[in-house]
CSV table of C-alpha atoms in Angstrom, one decimal:
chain,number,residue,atom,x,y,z
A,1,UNK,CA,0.0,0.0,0.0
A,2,UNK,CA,1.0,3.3,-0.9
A,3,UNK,CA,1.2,6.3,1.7
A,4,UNK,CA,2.0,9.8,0.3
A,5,UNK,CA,4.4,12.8,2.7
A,6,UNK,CA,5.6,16.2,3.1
A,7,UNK,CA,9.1,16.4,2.3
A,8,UNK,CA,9.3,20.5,1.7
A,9,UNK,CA,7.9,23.7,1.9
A,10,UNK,CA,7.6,27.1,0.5
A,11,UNK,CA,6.1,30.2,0.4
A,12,UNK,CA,6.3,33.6,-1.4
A,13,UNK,CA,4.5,37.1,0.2
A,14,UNK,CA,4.6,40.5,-1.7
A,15,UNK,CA,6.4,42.9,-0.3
A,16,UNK,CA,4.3,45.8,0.1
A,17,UNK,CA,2.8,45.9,4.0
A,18,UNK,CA,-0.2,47.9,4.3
A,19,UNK,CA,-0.6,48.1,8.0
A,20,UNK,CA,-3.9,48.7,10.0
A,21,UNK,CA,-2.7,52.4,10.0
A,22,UNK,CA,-2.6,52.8,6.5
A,23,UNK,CA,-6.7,51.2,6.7
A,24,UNK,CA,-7.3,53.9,9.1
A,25,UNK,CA,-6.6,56.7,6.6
A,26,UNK,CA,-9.1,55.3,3.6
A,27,UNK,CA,-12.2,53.9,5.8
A,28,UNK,CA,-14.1,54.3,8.8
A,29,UNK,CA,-11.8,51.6,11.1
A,30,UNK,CA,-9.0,51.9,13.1
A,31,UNK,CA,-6.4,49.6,14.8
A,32,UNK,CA,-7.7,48.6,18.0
A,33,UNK,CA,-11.2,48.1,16.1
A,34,UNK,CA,-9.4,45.8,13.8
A,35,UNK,CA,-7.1,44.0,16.1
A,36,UNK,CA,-9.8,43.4,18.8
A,37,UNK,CA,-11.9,41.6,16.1
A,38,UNK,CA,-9.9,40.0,14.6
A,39,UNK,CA,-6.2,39.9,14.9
A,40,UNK,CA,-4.7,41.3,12.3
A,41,UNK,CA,-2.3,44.0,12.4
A,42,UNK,CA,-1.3,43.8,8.7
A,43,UNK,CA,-1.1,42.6,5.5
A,44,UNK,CA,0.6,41.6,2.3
A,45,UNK,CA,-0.7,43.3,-1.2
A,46,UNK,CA,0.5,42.9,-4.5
A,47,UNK,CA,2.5,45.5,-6.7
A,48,UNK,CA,1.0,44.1,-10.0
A,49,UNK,CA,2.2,40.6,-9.3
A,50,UNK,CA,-1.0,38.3,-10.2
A,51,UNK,CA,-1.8,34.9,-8.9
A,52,UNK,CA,0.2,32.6,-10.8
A,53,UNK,CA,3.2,34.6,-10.4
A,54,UNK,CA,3.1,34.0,-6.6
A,55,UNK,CA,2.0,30.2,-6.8
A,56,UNK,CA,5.1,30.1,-9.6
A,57,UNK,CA,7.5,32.1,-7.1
A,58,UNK,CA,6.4,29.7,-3.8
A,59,UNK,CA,6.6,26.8,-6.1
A,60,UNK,CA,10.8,27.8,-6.7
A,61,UNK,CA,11.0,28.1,-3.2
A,62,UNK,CA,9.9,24.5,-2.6
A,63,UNK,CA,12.1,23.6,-5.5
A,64,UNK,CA,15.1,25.4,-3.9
A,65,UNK,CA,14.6,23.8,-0.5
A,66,UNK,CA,14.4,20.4,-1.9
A,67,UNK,CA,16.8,20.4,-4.8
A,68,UNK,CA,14.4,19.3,-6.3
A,69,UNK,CA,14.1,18.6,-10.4
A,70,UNK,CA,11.4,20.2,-12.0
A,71,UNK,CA,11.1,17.3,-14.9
A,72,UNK,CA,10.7,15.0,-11.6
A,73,UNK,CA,7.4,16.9,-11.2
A,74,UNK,CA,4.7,14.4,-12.1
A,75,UNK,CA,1.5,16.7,-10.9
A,76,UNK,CA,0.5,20.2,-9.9
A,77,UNK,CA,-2.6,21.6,-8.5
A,78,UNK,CA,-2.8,25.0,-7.6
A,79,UNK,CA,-5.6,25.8,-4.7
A,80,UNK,CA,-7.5,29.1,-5.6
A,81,UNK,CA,-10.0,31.2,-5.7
A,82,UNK,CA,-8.7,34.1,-7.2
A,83,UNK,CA,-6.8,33.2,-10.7
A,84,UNK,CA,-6.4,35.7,-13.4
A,85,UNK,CA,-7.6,33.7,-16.3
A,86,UNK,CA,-10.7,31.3,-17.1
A,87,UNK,CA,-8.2,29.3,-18.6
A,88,UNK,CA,-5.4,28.9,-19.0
A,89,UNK,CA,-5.6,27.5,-15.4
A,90,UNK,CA,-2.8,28.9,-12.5
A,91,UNK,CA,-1.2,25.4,-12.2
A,92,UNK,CA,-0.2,25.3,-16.0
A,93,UNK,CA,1.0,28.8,-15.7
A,94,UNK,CA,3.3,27.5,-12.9
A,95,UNK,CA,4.0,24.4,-14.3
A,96,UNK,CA,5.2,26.6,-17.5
A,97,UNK,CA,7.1,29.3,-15.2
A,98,UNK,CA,8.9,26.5,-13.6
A,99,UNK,CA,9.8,24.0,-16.3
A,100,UNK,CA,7.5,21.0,-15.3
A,101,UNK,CA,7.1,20.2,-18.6
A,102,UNK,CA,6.1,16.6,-17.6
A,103,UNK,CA,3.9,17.3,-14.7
A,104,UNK,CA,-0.1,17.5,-15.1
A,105,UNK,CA,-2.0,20.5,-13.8
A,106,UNK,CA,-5.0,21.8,-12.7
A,107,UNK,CA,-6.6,23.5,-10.1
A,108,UNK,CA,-9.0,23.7,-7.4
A,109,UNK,CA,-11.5,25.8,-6.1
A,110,UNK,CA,-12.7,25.6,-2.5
A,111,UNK,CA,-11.8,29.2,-0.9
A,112,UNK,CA,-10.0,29.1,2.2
A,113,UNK,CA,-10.2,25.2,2.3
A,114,UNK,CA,-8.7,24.9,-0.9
A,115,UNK,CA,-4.8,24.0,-0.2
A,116,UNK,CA,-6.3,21.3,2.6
A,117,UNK,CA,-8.7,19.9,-0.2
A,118,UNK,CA,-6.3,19.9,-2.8
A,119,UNK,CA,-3.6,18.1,-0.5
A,120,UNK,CA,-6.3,15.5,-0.5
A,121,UNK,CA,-6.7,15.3,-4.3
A,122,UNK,CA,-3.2,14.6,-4.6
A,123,UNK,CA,-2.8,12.1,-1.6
A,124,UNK,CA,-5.2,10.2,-3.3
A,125,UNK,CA,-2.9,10.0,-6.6
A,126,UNK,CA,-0.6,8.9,-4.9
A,127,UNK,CA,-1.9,5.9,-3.2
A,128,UNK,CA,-3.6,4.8,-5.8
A,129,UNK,CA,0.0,4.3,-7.8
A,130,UNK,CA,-1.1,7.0,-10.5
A,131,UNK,CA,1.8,9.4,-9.5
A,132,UNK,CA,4.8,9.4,-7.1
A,133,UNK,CA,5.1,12.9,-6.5
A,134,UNK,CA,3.0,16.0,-6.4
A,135,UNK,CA,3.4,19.9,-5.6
A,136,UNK,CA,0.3,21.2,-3.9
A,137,UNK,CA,-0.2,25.0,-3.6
A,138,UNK,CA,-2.6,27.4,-2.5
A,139,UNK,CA,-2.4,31.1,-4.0
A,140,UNK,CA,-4.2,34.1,-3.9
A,141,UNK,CA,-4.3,37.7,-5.1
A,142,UNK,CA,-7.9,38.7,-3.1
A,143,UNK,CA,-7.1,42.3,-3.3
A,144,UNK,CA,-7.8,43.0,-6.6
A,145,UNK,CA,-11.5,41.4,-5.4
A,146,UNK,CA,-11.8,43.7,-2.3
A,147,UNK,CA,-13.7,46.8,-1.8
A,148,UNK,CA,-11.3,48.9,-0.2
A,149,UNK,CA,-14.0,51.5,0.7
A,150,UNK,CA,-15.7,48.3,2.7
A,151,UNK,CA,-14.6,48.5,6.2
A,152,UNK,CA,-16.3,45.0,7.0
A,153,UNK,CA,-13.9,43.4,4.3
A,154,UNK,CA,-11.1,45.4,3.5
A,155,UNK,CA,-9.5,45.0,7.0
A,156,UNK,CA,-9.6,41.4,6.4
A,157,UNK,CA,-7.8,40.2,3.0
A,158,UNK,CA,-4.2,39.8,2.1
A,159,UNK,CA,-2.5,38.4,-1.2
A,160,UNK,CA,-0.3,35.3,-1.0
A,161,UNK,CA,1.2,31.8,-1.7
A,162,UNK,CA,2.5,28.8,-0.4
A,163,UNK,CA,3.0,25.3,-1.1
A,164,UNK,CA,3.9,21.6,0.0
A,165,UNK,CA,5.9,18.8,-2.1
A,166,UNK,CA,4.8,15.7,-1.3
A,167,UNK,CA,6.0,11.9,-2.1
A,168,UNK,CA,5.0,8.6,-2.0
A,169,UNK,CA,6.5,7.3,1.1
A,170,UNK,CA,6.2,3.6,2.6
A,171,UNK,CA,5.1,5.3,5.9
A,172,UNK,CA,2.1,7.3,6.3
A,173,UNK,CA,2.2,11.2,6.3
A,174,UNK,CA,-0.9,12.5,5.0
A,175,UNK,CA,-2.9,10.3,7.9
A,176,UNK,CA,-6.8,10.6,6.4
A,177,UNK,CA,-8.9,14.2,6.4
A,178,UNK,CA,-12.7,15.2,6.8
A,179,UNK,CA,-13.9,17.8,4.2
A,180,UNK,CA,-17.0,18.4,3.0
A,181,UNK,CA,-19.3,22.2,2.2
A,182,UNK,CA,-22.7,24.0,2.7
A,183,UNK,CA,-23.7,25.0,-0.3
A,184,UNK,CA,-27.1,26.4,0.4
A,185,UNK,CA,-24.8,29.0,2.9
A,186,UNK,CA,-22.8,29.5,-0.4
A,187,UNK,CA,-24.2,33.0,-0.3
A,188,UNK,CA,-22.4,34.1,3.0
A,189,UNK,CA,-19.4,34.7,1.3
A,190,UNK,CA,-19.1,35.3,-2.4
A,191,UNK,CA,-17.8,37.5,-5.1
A,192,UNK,CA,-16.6,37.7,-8.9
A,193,UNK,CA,-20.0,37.8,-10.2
A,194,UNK,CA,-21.3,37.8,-14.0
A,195,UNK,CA,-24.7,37.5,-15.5
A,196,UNK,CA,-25.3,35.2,-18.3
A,197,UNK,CA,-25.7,37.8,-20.6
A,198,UNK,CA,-24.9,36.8,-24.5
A,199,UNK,CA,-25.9,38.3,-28.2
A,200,UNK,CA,-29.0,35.9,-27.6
A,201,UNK,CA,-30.7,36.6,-24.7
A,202,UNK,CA,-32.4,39.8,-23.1
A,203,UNK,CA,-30.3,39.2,-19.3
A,204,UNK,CA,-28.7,42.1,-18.3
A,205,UNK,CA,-25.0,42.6,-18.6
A,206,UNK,CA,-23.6,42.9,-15.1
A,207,UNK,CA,-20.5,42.0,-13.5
A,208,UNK,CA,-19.6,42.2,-9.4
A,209,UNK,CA,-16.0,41.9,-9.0
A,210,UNK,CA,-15.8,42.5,-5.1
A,211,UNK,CA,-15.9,39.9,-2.3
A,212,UNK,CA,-19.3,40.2,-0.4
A,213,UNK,CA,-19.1,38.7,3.3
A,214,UNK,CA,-21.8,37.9,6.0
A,215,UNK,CA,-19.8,38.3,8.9
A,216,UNK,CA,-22.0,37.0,11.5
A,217,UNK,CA,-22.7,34.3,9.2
A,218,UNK,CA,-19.2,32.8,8.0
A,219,UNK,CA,-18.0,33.2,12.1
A,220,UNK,CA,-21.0,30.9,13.5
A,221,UNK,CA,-20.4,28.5,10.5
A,222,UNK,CA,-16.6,28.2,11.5
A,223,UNK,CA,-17.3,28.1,15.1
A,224,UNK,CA,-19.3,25.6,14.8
A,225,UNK,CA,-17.9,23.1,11.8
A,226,UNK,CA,-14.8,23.2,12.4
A,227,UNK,CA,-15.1,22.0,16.0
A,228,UNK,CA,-17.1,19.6,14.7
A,229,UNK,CA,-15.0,18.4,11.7
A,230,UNK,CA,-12.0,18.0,13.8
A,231,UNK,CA,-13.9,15.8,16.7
A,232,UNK,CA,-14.7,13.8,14.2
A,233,UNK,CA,-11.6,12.6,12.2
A,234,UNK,CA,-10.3,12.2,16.1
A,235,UNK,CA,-12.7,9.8,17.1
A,236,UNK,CA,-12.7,8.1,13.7
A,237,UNK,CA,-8.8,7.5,13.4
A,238,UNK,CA,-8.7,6.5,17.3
A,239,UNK,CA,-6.4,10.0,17.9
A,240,UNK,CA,-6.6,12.0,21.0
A,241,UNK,CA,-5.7,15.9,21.1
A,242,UNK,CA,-3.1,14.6,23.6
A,243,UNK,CA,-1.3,13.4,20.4
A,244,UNK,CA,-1.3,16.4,18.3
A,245,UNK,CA,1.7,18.5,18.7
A,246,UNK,CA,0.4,21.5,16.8
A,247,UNK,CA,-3.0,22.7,15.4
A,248,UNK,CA,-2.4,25.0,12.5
A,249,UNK,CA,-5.8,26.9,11.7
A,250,UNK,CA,-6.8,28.6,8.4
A,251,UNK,CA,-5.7,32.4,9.7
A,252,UNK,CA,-8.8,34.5,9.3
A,253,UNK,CA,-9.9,35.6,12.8
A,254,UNK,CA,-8.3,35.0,16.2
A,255,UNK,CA,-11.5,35.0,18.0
A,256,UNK,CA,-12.4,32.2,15.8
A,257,UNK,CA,-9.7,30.2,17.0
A,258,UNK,CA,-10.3,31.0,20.4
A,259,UNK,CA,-13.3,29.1,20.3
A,260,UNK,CA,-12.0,26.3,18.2
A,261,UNK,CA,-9.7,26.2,21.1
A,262,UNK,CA,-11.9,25.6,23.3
A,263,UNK,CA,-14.4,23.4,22.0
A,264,UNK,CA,-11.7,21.0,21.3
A,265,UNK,CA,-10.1,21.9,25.0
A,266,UNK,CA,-6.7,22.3,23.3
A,267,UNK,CA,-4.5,25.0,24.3
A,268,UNK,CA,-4.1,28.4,23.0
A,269,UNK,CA,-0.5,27.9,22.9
A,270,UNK,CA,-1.1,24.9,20.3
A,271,UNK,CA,-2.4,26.8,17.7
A,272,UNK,CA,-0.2,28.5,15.5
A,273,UNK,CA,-1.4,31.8,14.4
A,274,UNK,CA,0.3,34.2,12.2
A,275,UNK,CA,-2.8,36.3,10.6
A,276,UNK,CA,-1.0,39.3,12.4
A,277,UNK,CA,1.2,39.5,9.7
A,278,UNK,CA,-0.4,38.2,6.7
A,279,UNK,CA,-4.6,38.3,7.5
A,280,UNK,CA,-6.5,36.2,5.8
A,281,UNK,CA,-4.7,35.2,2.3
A,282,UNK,CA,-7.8,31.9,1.5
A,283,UNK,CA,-6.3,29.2,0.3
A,284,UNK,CA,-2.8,30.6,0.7
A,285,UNK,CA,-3.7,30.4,4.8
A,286,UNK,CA,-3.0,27.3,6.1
A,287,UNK,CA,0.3,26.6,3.9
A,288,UNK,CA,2.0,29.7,4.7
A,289,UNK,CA,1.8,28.8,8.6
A,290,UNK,CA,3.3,25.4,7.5
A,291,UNK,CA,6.1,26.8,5.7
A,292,UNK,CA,6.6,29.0,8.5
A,293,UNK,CA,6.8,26.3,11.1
A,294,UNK,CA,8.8,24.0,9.4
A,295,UNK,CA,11.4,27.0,8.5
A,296,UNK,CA,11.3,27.5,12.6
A,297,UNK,CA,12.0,24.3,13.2
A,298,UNK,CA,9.2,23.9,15.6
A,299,UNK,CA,7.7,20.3,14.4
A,300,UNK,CA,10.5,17.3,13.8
A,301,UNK,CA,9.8,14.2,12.3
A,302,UNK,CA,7.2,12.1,14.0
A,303,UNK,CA,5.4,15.3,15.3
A,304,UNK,CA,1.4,15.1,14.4
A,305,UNK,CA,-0.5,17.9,13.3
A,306,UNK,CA,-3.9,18.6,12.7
A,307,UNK,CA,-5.0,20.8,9.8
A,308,UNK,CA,-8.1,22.8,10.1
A,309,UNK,CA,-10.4,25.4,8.0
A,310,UNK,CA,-13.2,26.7,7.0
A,311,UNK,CA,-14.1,29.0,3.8
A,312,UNK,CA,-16.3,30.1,1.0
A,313,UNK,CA,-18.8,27.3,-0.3
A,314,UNK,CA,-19.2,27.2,2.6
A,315,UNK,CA,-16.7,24.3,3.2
A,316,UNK,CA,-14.8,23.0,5.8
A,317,UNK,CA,-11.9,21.1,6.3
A,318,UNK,CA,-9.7,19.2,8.7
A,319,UNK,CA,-6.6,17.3,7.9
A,320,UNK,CA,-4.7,15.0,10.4
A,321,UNK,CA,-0.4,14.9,9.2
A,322,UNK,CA,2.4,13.0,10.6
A,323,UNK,CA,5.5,14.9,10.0
């Protein structure tokens, strides 16, 4: 039997930091507004780099840490909900930009769940024999989808991308995962709107580019599936939160993750959070706290770690690995 693992990890941020401060000065908000609600201090934002561009750039990052050879790359699949084309798809732009000319690509689309669900797509490629390696990455430019005159989003959102290579290993990594969506709650979080508007129908010709948020909504749904999710894959792989070393949360809100905290009764101080820097960057999330804890040394092989998010769809996800 197969088994697929993390070997590396990689990320890439834009430089630009717009800080709470900056916020301030454009809408109705200010710092300790922001901070108190959610935990988020500041953010990255793009200079004109689009979405494939950071999935490429976090995609050489893995490359560099693991020597690895692009040609070796058997598959791609770039989590997103933000990419700049219909089509071409982000993971063939990458697998162009970075010379995996033998790897297949494609991406998926599950919000702020999407790296978690696409880490399961490719898990399952590998145990079934169909591929021995895969790069997974999650990437988003969400601020060319953000109202920046909306204080109720544009506090929220930051641009990034980060990644995991992962191999088919004769011990398990990827342990199993519960992941599933709402989508009659779909509406609680949307954005990039068009009508169906052609040469042979009367529909209006409209187009909504900007994300659209129920607050209240999207933070009772978390609170309450994720808790859920997680309980669940524990009790149904026989694991105990005594066994996870680290919980690393999708990084939207830190209130959020207080209460994940303590409906599972784990610890504060076993979440890693790191929206403080980055906010809430989707599907970028979840793998750009990875990167940073493996880059910190903080988890060593052995060390188990439970994955969990929530995002548009709605869908949620929870992922138990083994380092």
């Amino acid at each position: 039997m197969y088994f697929s693992k993390i070997k590396y990890t990689g990320a890439y941020v834009p430089e630009r930091i717009v800080t709470n401060d900056e916020l301030e000065k454009m809408v109705d908000t200010d710092d300790e507004w922001i901070r108190s609600r959610t935990g988020i201090g500041e953010r990255r934002v793009s200079m004109g780099e689009n979405t494939s561009e950071l999935a490429a750039k976090s995609a050489q990052d893995i490359i560099r840490k693991g020597n690895i050879s692009p040609e070796d790359i058997e598959l791609i699949i770039v989590a997103t909900a933000t990419p700049e084309r219909i089509t071409p798809s982000a993971a063939c732009m990458v697998q162009a930009a970075i010379g995996a000319s033998r790897a297949v690509a494609f991406d998926i689309s599950a919000a702020c769940s999407g790296f978690v669900f696409a880490l399961s797509a490719a898990d399952k490629f590998i145990r079934t024999g169909a591929y021995k390696n895969a790069l997974v990455i999650g990437a988003e430019v969400l601020s060319k989808y953000v109202d920046w005159t909306d204080r109720t989003t544009c506090v929220l959102f930051g641009d990034g991308a980060a990644g995991a290579y992962i191999e088919r290993s004769d011990k398990p990594g990827i342990i199993a995962e519960d992941i599933g969506c709402d989508g009659s709650k779909g509406m609680c979080l949307n954005g990039g709107y068009n009508t169906a508007a052609n040469a042979f129908n009367d529909a209006e010709q409209y187009s909504d580019r900007f994300i659209h948020m129920d607050g209240k909504a999207v933070f009772d749904f978390a609170t309450r599936k994720v808790p859920e999710s997680a309980k669940r894959l524990l009790e149904e792989n026989g694991v105990s939160t005594d066994d996870i070393k680290y919980v690393v949360p999708h990084q939207a809100n830190e209130r959020i993750v207080k209460i994940i905290s303590r409906k599972l009764k784990i610890p504060m101080d076993r979440f890693y959070l790191n929206m403080f820097r980055y906010g809430n960057t989707s599907a970028a999330s979840i793998p750009i706290a990875l990167n940073e804890m493996f880059e910190k040394n903080m988890v060593a092989e052995g060390d188990r770690l439970l994955l969990a998010g929530f995002g548009g769809g709605l869908t949620w996800c929870s992922m138990l690995i083994d380092v």
